[in-house]
Amino acid sequence: MITTLLQAAPGGSNLMSFLPMVLIIVVFYFFMIRPQMKKQKDHKKYIEELGVNSKVVTTAGIHGRIVEVSESTFLVDVGSGVKIRFDKSAIALDASKAANGEAVKK
């Protein structure tokens, strides 16, 4: 009789067993996934706003000034008449804002 009572006791709610997993997923969404999506959206908006004569820094650390804008690339003058074509995703930040201390801190 005691063994049958002990076997019946742990049969709690299935919801309570999944609750920790659901909480972990919610925490990951609000602290990791959502901020990353916002950061990507802001960077995309920033890239779309760039135009000719904007000073930029690439992800490789190359500083230059945009000379030409095409659909998916920028032509960047890096000095002494040297021009390099970069994909739009390779632009990290606006150098003029970074020089003035106005760069967005993320």
Short mmCIF file of C-alpha atoms in Angstrom, two decimals:
data_model
loop_
_atom_site.label_atom_id
_atom_site.label_comp_id
_atom_site.label_asym_id
_atom_site.label_seq_id
_atom_site.Cartn_x
_atom_site.Cartn_y
_atom_site.Cartn_z
CA MET A 1 0.00 0.00 0.00
CA ILE A 2 2.83 2.42 0.74
CA THR A 3 4.45 1.74 -2.62
CA THR A 4 1.23 2.59 -4.48
CA LEU A 5 0.96 5.94 -2.66
CA LEU A 6 4.60 6.82 -3.48
CA GLN A 7 4.12 5.98 -7.11
CA ALA A 8 1.03 8.16 -7.44
CA ALA A 9 2.56 11.24 -5.80
CA PRO A 10 4.98 12.48 -8.51
CA GLY A 11 2.35 12.62 -11.25
CA GLY A 12 2.06 16.46 -11.10
CA SER A 13 1.00 18.83 -13.85
CA ASN A 14 2.64 18.63 -17.26
CA LEU A 15 2.45 22.42 -17.49
CA MET A 16 4.72 22.84 -14.49
CA SER A 17 7.37 20.66 -16.11
CA PHE A 18 7.45 22.86 -19.24
CA LEU A 19 7.27 26.20 -17.42
CA PRO A 20 11.06 26.58 -16.88
CA MET A 21 11.72 25.94 -20.59
CA VAL A 22 9.10 28.53 -21.60
CA LEU A 23 10.63 31.07 -19.22
CA ILE A 24 14.10 30.48 -20.67
CA ILE A 25 12.80 31.07 -24.20
CA VAL A 26 11.06 34.30 -23.13
CA VAL A 27 14.23 35.58 -21.43
CA PHE A 28 16.35 34.78 -24.52
CA TYR A 29 13.87 36.62 -26.74
CA PHE A 30 13.79 39.81 -24.68
CA PHE A 31 17.47 39.97 -23.77
CA MET A 32 19.16 38.59 -26.90
CA ILE A 33 17.00 38.21 -30.00
CA ARG A 34 14.91 41.40 -29.80
CA PRO A 35 17.86 43.80 -29.19
CA GLN A 36 19.81 42.19 -32.04
CA MET A 37 16.88 42.63 -34.42
CA LYS A 38 16.60 46.31 -33.40
CA LYS A 39 20.33 46.82 -33.95
CA GLN A 40 20.13 45.28 -37.44
CA LYS A 41 17.13 47.46 -38.31
CA ASP A 42 18.93 50.62 -37.14
CA HIS A 43 22.07 49.72 -39.11
CA LYS A 44 20.03 49.09 -42.26
CA LYS A 45 18.31 52.47 -41.85
CA TYR A 46 21.72 54.15 -41.33
CA ILE A 47 23.14 52.56 -44.52
CA GLU A 48 20.12 53.73 -46.54
CA GLU A 49 20.64 57.32 -45.31
CA LEU A 50 24.30 57.50 -46.39
CA GLY A 51 25.06 59.57 -49.46
CA VAL A 52 27.86 61.12 -51.46
CA ASN A 53 30.53 62.95 -49.39
CA SER A 54 29.67 61.05 -46.19
CA LYS A 55 32.77 60.06 -44.25
CA VAL A 56 32.62 56.41 -43.23
CA VAL A 57 34.62 53.66 -41.55
CA THR A 58 34.39 50.12 -42.92
CA THR A 59 34.29 46.95 -40.88
CA ALA A 60 37.93 46.42 -41.90
CA GLY A 61 38.84 49.78 -40.34
CA ILE A 62 39.37 51.70 -43.58
CA HIS A 63 38.44 55.39 -43.34
CA GLY A 64 37.19 57.21 -46.41
CA ARG A 65 34.63 59.40 -48.10
CA ILE A 66 31.78 58.08 -50.26
CA VAL A 67 32.18 59.18 -53.89
CA GLU A 68 29.47 57.13 -55.58
CA VAL A 69 26.41 55.20 -54.40
CA SER A 70 24.94 52.30 -56.37
CA GLU A 71 22.21 49.83 -55.53
CA SER A 72 24.34 47.48 -53.43
CA THR A 73 27.78 49.13 -53.21
CA PHE A 74 29.61 52.33 -52.28
CA LEU A 75 32.67 53.70 -54.05
CA VAL A 76 34.87 55.07 -51.27
CA ASP A 77 37.80 57.46 -51.78
CA VAL A 78 40.44 56.46 -49.21
CA GLY A 79 42.92 59.22 -50.06
CA SER A 80 45.36 60.25 -52.82
CA GLY A 81 42.74 59.45 -55.44
CA VAL A 82 42.54 55.76 -54.45
CA LYS A 83 38.97 54.53 -54.73
CA ILE A 84 37.72 51.20 -53.45
CA ARG A 85 34.29 49.68 -54.03
CA PHE A 86 32.66 48.26 -50.87
CA ASP A 87 29.48 46.33 -50.35
CA LYS A 88 26.97 48.37 -48.34
CA SER A 89 27.07 45.85 -45.51
CA ALA A 90 30.82 46.54 -45.05
CA ILE A 91 30.20 50.06 -43.72
CA ALA A 92 30.44 50.07 -39.92
CA LEU A 93 29.80 53.69 -38.90
CA ASP A 94 29.74 57.31 -39.95
CA ALA A 95 33.23 58.76 -39.33
CA SER A 96 32.00 62.34 -39.05
CA LYS A 97 29.74 61.39 -36.13
CA ALA A 98 32.53 59.32 -34.54
CA ALA A 99 34.93 62.27 -34.77
CA ASN A 100 32.41 64.52 -33.04
CA GLY A 101 31.74 61.94 -30.32
CA GLU A 102 28.15 61.45 -31.50
CA ALA A 103 28.51 57.80 -32.51
CA VAL A 104 25.68 55.61 -31.35
CA LYS A 105 26.87 53.44 -28.47
CA LYS A 106 25.42 49.95 -28.61
#
